[in-house]
Short mmCIF file of C-alpha atoms in Angstrom, two decimals:
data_model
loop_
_atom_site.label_atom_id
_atom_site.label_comp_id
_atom_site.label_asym_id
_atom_site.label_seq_id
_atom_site.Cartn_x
_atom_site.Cartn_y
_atom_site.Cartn_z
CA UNK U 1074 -6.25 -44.26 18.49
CA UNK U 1075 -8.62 -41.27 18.14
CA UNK U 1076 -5.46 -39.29 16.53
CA UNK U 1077 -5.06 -41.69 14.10
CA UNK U 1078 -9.01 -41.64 13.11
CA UNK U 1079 -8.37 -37.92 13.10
CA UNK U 1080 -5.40 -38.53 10.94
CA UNK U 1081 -7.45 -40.30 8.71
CA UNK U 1082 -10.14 -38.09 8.59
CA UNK U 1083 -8.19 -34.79 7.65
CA UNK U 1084 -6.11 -37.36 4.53
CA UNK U 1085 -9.90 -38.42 3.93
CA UNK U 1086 -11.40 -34.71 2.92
CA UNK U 1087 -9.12 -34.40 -0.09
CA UNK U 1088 -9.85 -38.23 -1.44
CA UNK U 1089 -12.02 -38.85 -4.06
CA UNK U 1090 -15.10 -40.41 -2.83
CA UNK U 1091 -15.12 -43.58 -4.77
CA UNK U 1092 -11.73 -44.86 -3.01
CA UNK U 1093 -11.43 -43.26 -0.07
CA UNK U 1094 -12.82 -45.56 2.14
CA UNK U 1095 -10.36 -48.31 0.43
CA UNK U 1096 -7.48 -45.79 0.69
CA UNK U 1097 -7.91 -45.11 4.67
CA UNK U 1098 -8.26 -48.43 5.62
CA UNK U 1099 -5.19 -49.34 3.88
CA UNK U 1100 -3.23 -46.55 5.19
CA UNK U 1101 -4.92 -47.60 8.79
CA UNK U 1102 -3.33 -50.95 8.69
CA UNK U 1103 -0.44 -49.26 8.04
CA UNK U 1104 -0.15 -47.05 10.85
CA UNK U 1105 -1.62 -49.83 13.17
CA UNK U 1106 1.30 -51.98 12.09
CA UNK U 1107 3.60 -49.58 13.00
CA UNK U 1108 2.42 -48.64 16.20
CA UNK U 1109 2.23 -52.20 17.46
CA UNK U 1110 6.25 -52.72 16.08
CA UNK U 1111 7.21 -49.64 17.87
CA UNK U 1112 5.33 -50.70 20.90
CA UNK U 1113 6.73 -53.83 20.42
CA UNK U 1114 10.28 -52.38 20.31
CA UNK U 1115 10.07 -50.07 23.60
CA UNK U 1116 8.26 -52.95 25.71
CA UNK U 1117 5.16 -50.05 26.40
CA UNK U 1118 1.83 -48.91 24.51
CA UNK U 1119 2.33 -45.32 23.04
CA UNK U 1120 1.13 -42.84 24.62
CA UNK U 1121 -0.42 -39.82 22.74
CA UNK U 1122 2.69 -38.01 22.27
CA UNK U 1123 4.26 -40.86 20.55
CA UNK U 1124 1.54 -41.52 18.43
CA UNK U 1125 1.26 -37.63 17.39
CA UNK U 1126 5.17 -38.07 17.05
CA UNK U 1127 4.97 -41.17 14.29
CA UNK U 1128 2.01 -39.10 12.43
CA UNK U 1129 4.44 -36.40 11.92
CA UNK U 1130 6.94 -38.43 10.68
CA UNK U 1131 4.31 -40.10 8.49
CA UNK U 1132 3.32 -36.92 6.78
CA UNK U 1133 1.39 -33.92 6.44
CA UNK U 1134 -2.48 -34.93 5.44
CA UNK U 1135 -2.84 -32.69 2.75
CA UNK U 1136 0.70 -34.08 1.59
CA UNK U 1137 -0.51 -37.43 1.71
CA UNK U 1138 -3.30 -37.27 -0.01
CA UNK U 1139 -2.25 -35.79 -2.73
CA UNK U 1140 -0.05 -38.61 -3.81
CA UNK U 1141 -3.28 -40.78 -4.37
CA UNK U 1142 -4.01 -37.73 -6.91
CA UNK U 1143 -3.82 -38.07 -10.14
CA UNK U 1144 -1.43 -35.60 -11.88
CA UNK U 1145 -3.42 -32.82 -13.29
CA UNK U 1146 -2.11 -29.96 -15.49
CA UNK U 1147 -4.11 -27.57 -17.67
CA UNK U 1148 -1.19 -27.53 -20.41
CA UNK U 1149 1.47 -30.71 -20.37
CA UNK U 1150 4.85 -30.80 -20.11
CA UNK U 1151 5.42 -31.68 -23.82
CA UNK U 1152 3.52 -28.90 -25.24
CA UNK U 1153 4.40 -26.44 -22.72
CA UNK U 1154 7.75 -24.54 -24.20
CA UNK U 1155 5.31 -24.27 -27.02
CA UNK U 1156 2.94 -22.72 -25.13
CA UNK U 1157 5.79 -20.63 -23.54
CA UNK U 1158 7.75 -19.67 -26.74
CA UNK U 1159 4.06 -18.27 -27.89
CA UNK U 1160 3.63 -16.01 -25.35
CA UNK U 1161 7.38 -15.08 -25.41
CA UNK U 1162 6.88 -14.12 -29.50
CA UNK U 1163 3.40 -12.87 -29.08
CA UNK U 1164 3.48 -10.73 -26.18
CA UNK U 1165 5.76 -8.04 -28.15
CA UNK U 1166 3.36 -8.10 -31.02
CA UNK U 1167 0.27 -7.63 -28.90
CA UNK U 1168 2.43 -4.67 -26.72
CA UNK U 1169 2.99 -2.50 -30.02
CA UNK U 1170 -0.72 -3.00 -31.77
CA UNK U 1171 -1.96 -1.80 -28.62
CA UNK U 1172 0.17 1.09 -28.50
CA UNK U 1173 -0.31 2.02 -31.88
CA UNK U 1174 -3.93 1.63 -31.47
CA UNK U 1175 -3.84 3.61 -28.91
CA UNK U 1176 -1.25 6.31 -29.35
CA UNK U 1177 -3.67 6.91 -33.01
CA UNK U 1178 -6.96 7.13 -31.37
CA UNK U 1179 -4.95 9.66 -28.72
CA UNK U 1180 -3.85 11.56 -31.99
CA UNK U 1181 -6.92 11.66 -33.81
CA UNK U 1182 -9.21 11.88 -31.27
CA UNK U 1183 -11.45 15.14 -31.83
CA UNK U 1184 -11.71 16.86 -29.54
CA UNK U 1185 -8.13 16.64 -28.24
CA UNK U 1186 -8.15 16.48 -24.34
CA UNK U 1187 -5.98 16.25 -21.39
CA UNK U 1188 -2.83 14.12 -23.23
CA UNK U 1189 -1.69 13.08 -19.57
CA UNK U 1190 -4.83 11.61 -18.79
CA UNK U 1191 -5.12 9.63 -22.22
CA UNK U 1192 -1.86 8.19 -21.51
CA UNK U 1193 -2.35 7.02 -17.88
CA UNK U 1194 -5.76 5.36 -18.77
CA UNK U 1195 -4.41 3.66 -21.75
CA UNK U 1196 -1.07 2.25 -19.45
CA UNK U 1197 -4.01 1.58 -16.51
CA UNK U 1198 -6.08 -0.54 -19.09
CA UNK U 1199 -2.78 -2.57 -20.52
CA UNK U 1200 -2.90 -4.65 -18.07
CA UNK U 1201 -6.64 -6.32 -18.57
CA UNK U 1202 -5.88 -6.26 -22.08
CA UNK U 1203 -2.37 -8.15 -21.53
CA UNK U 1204 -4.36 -10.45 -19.18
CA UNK U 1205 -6.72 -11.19 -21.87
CA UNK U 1206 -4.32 -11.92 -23.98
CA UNK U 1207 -2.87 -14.66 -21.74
CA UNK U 1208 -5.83 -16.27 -20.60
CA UNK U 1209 -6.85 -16.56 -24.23
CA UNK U 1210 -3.62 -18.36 -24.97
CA UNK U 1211 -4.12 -20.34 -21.80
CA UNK U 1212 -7.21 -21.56 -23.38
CA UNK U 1213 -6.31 -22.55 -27.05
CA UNK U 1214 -3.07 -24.46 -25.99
CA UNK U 1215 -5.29 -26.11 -23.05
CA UNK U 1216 -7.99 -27.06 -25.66
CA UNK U 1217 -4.17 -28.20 -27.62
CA UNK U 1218 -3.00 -30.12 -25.50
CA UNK U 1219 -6.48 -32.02 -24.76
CA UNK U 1220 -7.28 -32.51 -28.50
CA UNK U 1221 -3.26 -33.64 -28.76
CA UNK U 1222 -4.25 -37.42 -26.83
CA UNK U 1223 -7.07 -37.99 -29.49
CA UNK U 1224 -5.40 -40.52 -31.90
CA UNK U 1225 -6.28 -38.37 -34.79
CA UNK U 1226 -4.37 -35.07 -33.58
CA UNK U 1227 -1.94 -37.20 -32.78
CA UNK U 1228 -1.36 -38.74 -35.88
CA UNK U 1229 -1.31 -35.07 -37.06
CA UNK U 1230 1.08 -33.88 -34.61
CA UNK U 1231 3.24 -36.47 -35.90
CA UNK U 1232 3.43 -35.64 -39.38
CA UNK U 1233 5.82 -33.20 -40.42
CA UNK U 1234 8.62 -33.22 -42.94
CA UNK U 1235 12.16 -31.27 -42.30
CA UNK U 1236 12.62 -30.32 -45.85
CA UNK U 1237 10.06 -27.89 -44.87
CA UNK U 1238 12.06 -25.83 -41.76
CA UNK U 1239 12.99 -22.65 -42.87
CA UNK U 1240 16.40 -21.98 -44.19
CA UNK U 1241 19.32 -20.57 -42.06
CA UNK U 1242 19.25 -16.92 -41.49
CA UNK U 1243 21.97 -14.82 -43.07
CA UNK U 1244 24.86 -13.47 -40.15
CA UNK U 1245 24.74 -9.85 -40.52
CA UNK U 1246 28.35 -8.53 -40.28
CA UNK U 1247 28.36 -5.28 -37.81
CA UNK U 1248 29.31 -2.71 -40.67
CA UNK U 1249 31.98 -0.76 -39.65
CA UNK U 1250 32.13 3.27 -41.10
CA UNK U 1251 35.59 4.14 -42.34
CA UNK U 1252 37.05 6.96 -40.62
CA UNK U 1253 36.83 9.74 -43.66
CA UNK U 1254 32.96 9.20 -43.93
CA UNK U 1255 32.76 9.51 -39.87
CA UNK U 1256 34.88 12.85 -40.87
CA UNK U 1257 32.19 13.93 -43.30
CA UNK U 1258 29.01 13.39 -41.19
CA UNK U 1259 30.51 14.96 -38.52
CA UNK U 1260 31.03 18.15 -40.85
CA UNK U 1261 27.22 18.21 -42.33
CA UNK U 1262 26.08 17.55 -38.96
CA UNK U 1263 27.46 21.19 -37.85
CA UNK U 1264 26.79 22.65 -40.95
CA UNK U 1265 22.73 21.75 -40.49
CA UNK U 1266 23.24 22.38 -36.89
CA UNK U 1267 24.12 26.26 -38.35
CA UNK U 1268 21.06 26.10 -40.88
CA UNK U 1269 18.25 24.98 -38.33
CA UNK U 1270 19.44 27.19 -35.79
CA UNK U 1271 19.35 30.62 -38.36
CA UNK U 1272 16.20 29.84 -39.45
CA UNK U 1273 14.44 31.45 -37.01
CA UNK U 1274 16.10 34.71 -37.55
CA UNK U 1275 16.25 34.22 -41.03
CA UNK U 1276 12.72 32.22 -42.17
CA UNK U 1277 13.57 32.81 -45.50
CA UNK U 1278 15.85 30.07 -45.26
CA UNK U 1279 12.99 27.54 -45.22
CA UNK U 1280 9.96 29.54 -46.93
CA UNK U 1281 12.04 31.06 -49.47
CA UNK U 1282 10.19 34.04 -50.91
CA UNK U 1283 6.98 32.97 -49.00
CA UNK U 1284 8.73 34.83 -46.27
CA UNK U 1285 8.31 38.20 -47.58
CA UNK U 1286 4.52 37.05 -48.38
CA UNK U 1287 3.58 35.76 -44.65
CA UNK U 1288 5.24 38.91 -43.38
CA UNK U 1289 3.04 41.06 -45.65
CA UNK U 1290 -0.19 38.66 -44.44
CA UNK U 1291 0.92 39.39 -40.40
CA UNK U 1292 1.43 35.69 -40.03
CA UNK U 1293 3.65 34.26 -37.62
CA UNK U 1294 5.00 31.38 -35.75
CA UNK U 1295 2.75 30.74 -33.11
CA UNK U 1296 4.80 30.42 -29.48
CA UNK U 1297 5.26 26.95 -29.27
CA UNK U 1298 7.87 26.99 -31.69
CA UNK U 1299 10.33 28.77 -30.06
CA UNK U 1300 9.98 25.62 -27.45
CA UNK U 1301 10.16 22.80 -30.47
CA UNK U 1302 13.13 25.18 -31.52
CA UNK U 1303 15.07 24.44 -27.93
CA UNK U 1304 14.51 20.93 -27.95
CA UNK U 1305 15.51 21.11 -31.45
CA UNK U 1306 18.82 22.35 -30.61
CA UNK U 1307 18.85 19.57 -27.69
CA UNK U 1308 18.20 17.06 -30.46
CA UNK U 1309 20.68 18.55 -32.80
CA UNK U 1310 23.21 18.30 -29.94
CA UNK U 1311 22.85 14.84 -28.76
CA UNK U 1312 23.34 13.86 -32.32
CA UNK U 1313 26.27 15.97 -32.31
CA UNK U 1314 27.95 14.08 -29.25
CA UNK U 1315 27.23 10.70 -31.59
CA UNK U 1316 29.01 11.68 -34.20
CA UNK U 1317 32.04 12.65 -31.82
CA UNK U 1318 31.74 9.29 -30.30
CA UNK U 1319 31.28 7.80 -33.27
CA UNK U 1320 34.51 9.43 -34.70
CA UNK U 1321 36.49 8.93 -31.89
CA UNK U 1322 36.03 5.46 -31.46
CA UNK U 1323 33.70 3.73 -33.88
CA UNK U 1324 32.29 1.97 -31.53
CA UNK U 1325 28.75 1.56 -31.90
CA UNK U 1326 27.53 0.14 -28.42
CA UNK U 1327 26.60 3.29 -27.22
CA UNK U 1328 25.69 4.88 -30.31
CA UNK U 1329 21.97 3.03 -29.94
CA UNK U 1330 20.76 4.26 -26.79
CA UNK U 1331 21.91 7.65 -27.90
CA UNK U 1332 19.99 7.27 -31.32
CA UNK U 1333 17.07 6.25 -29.72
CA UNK U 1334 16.92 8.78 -27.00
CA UNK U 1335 17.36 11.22 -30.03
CA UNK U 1336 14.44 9.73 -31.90
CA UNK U 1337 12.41 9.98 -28.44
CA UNK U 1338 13.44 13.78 -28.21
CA UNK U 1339 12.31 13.90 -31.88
CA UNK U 1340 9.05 12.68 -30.92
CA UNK U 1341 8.44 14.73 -27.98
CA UNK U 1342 9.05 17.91 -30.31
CA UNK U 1343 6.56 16.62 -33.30
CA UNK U 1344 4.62 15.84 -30.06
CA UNK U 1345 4.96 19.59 -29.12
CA UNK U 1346 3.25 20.70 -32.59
CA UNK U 1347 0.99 17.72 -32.72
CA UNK U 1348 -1.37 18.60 -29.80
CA UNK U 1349 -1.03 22.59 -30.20
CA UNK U 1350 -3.89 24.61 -30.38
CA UNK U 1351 -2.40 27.03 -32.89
CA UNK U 1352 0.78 26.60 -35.16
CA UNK U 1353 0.48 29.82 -37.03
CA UNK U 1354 -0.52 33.38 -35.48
CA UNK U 1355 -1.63 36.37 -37.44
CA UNK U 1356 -1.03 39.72 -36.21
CA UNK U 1357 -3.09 41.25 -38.84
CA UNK U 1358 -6.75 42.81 -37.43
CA UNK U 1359 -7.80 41.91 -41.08
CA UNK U 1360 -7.04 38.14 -41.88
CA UNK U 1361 -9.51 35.53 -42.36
CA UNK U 1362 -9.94 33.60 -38.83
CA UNK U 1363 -11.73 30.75 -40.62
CA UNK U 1364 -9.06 30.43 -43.25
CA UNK U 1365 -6.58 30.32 -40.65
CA UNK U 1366 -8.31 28.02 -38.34
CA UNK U 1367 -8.18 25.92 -41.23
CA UNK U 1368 -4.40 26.07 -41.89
CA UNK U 1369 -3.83 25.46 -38.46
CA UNK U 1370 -6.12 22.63 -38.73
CA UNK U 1371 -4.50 20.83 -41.80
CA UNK U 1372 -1.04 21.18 -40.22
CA UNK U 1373 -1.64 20.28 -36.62
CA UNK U 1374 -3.01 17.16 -38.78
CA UNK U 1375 0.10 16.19 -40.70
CA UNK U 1376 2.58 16.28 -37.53
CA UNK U 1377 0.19 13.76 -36.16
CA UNK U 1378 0.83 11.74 -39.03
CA UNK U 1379 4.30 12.18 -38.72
CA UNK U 1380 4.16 11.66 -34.92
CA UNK U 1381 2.01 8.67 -35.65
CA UNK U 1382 5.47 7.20 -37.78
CA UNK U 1383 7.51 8.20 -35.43
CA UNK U 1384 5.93 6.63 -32.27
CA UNK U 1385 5.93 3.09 -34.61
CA UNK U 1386 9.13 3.73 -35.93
CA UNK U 1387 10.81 4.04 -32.46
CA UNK U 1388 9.02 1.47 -30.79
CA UNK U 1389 10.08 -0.74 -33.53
CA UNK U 1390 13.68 0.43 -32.86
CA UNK U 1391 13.58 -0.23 -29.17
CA UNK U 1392 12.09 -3.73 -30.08
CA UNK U 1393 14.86 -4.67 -32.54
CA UNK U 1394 17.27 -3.50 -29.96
CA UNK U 1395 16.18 -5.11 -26.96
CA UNK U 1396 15.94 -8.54 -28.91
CA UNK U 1397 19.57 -8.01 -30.52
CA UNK U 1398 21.02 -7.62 -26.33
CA UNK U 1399 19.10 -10.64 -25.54
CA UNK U 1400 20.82 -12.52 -28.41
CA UNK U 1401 23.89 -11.26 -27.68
CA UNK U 1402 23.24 -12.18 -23.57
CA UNK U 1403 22.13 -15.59 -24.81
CA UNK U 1404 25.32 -16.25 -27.14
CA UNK U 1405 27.89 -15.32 -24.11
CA UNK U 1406 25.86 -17.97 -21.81
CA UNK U 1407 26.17 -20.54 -24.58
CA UNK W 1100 41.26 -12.55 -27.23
CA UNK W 1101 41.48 -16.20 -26.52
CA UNK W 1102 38.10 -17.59 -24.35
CA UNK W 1103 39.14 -19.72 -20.94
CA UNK W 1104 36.50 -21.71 -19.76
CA UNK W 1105 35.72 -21.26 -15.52
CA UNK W 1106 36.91 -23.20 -13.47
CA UNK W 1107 34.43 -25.62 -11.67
CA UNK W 1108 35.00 -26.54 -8.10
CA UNK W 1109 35.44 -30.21 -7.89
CA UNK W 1110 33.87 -30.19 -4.25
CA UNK W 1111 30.94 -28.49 -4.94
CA UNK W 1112 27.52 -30.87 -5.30
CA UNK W 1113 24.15 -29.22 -5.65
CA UNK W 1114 22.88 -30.88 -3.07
CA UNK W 1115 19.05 -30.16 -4.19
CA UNK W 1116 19.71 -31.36 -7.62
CA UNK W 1117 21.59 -34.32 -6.54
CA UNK W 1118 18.47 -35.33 -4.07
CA UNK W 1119 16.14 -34.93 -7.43
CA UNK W 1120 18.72 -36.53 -9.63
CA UNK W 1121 18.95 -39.48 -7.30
CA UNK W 1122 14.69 -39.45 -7.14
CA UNK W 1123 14.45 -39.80 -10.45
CA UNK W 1124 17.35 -42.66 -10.58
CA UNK W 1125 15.55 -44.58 -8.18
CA UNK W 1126 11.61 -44.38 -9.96
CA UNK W 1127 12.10 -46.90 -12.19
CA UNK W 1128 14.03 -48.95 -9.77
CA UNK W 1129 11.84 -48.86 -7.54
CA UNK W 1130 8.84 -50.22 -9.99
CA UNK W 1131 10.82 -53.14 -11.46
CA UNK W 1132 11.67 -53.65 -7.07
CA UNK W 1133 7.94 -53.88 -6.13
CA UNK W 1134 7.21 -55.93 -8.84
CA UNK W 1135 9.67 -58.23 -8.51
CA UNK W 1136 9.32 -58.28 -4.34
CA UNK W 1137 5.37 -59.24 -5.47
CA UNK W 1138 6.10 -62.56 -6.79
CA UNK W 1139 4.79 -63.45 -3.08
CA UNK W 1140 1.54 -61.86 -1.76
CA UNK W 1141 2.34 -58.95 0.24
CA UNK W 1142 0.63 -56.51 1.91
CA UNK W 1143 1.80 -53.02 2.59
CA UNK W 1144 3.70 -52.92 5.55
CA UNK W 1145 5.44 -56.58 5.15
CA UNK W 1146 6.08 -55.22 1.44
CA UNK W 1147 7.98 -52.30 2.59
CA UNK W 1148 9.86 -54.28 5.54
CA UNK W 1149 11.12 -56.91 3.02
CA UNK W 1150 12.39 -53.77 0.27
CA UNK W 1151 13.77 -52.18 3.34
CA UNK W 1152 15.44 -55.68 4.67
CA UNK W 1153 16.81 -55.63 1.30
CA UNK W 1154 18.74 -52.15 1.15
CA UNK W 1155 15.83 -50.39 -0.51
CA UNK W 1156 13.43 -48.59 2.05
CA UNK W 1157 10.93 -46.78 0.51
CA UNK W 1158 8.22 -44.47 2.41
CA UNK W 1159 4.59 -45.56 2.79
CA UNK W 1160 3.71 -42.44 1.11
CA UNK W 1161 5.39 -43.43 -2.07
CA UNK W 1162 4.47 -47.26 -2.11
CA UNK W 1163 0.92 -47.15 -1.31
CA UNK W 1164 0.21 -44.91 -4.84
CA UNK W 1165 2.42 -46.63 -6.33
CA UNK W 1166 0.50 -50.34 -5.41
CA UNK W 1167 -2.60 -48.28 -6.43
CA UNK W 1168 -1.32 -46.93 -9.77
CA UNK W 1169 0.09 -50.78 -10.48
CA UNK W 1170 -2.91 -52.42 -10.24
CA UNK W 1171 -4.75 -49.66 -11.79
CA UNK W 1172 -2.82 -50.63 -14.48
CA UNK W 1173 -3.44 -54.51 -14.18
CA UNK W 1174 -0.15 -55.66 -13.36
CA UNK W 1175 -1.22 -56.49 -9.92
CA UNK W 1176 -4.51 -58.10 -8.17
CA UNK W 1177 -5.47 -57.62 -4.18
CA UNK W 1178 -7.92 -58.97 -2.15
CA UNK W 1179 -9.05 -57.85 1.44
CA UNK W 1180 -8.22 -60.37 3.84
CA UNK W 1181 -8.29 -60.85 7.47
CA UNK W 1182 -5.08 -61.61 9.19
CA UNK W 1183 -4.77 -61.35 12.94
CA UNK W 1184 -7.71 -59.87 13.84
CA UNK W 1185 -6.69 -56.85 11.24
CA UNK W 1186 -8.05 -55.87 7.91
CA UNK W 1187 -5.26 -56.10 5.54
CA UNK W 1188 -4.83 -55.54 1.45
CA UNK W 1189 -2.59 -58.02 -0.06
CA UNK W 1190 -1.17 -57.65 -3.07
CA UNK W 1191 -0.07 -60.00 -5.78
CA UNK W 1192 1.91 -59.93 -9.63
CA UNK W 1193 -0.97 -60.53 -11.99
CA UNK W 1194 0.09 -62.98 -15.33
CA UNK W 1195 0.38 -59.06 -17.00
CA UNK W 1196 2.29 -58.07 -14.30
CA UNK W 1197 4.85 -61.29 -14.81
CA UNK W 1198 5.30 -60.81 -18.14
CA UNK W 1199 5.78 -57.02 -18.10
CA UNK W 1200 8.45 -57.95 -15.43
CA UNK W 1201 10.22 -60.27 -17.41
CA UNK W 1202 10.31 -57.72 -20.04
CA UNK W 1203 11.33 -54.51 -17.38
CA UNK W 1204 14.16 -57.37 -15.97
CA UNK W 1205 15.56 -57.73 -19.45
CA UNK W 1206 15.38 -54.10 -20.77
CA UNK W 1207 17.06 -53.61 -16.44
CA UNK W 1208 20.07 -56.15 -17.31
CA UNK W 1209 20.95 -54.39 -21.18
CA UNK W 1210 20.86 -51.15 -19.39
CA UNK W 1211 23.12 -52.33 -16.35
CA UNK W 1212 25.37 -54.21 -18.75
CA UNK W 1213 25.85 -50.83 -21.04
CA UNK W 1214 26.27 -48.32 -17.77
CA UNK W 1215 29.26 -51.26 -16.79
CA UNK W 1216 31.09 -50.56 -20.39
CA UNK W 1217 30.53 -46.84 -20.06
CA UNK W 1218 31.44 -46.35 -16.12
CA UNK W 1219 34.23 -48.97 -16.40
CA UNK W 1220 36.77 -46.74 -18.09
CA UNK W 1221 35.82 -43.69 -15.13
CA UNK W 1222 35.93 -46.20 -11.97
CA UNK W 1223 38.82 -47.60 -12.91
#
């Protein structure tokens, strides 16, 4: 009999107080009855052991008790894919604001410092900032979905009119490049390939007559070119395998991955020139120091602009091509 | 290249969704059951002998909320009573709980009669 009351008492802890006394007693009777039919059945009084063995079979306390609960959810099955499909659409959003925001204030920062270090923290402080995020959505559809039983919300809730749903998007047809234009692009390709890799030995190429003038001034390339010229020629390259793909087959699965691992090496080259300390040297004892340092200045500027572009324009790229494989993953399961 | 649908194993049953499948089957039932078994005063344990006499045992774990919710929702009264020297809660349909049963019995006997039309063609 004490097991029971201990029974009892351990279902009793998670009641609410204003039926649990009604509750126990009813579930008292219950295991009272029982006892006396089994007792009944074997011709004996239970011992401990088969009173501790009918308990079991009755249920866990905790188990118990919480099926005199009522249900309780923060956000409701009905407006929960909502609240789901939210998070799904505006966790992309909130990924690439923060990244721009914070790949511009790495960029423009003045000073400059340690680029590794800027990095890390920003990834280390994603993850409040994504937590944030959720806990605000949390809230709004909570304070949603508790508004949504006040008759007036609902009434709301309930008006809507299809003529409104937006219209059916266009199927974009892959678009297939006939085999004399792969042909052609595969020709300019190693013509610039040529071009970009003579200019170096040959600025004139590029500057034209400026050459002649820098030469006269002593100003040159400062060393970090000659690195933004190898992965140049690594970029250059990997484009070159796409168009060989790209004319063997046509077949533009792989031609993505490729493209954007080009744009990344693209980036980590503007990258290069972006967060150098000089971009143009003078070898003359003569020139102007401030005039350069202003050059310099203005330039390093405009490739972190351009790097700027090209960090949005790539993430926006690996965006659009992560959601097209999920479509495509989605339509084979259908 | 022309799709083939896979194969499904006749034999194989999900036997985890089948047990919540069959759950949710027998809710309902089991409502319109206590209701109807509480045209007599019952209290719990004599309640869930007579379902169980009847082919439909149910655990004390799932009738005892579910007497609660009921008359929380005023389709049945209890009273405390004494009965052999024991404290017992019996349980009764109130006149809401009548009429919502003649209601649940009706909307029970369209539904059996359509699942006959639409099973009938598969049993047979």
């Amino acid at each position: 009999m004490e097991l029971v009351e201990r029974y009892l008492q351990a279902i009793g802890q998670y009641l609410p107080a204003d039926s649990r006394n009604d509750i126990l007693a009813e579930l008292r009777t219950e295991l009272l009855e029982q006892m006396d039919a089994r007792a009944e059945e074997w011709g004996r009084p239970l011992d401990e052991a088969d009173v501790a063995a009918l308990l079991k079979v009755h249920g866990r306390p905790e188990a118990i008790a919480l099926r005199y609960l009522p249900q309780r959810s923060l956000i409701g099955p009905s407006i929960f894919p909502f609240y789901l499909l939210t998070l799904r659409r505006a966790f992309p959003l909130v990924l690439i604001v923060y990244v721009l925001g914070n790949a511009a204030n790495i960029m423009f920062a003045s000073p400059a410092g340690n680029l590794g270090g800027q990095i890390g923290s920003a990834i280390f402080r994603l993850f409040p900032t994504l937590f944030v995020f959720w806990g605000i959505v949390t809230i709004v559809f909570a304070g949603i979905d508790y508004a949504r039983t006040k008759p007036v919300a609902r009434a709301r809730l309930e008006q809507w009119d299809p003529s409104k749903l937006p219209a059916l998007k266009p199927q974009q047809a892959v678009k297939q490049k006939s085999f004399a234009i792969r042909v052609v692009e595969l020709a300019v390709h190693v013509l610039w390939m040529l071009y970009v890799l003579m200019i170096p030995a040959h600025p004139f190429l590029i500057l034209g007559p400026g050459a002649a003038t820098f030469r006269s001034m002593g100003i040159h390339l400062a060393p970090v070119w000659h690195t933004f010229f190898v992965l140049l020629f690594v970029l250059l390259s990997v484009q070159l395998v796409m168009k060989i793909v790209a004319l063997r087959s046509g077949e533009q699965v792989l031609l993505k991955p490729l493209d954007l691992a080009a744009n990344f090496i693209g980036i980590v080259g503007i990258s290069l020139l972006a967060f150098a300390r000089q971009i143009i040297v003078s070898s003359n004892p003569t020139a102007d120091l401030q005039q350069l340092a202003t050059i310099n200045h203005a330039l390093i500027l405009a490739f972190r602009i351009a790097l700027f572009f090209a960090v949005f324009g790539l993430i926006s790229e690996i965006f659009k091509y992560f959601c097209a494989r999920v479509r495509v993953r989605r339509q084979v399961a259908v | 290249m022309i799709a083939t649908a896979n194969p499904i194993p006749e034999t194989t049953v999900d036997t985890p969704l089948l047990e919540s499948l069959r759950l949710e089957l027998r809710r309902g039932c089991l409502v319109v059951a206590v209701l109807a078994q509480l045209h007599e005063e019952h209290y719990g344990y004599t309640l869930r002998k007579s379902l169980a006499d009847k082919g439909l045992a149910i655990d004390e774990s799932t009738l005892y909320p579910l007497l609660r919710r009921l008359e929380s929702q005023g389709l049945l009264t209890s009273e405390w009573r004494e009965e052999d020297k024991r404290n017992k809660r019996f349980y009764r349909l109130s006149p809401a709980g009548e009429a919502t049963l003649r209601q649940l019995l009706l909307e029970w006997r369209g539904l059996n009669a359509s699942l006959d039309n639409i099973l009938g063609p598969i049993e047979r």
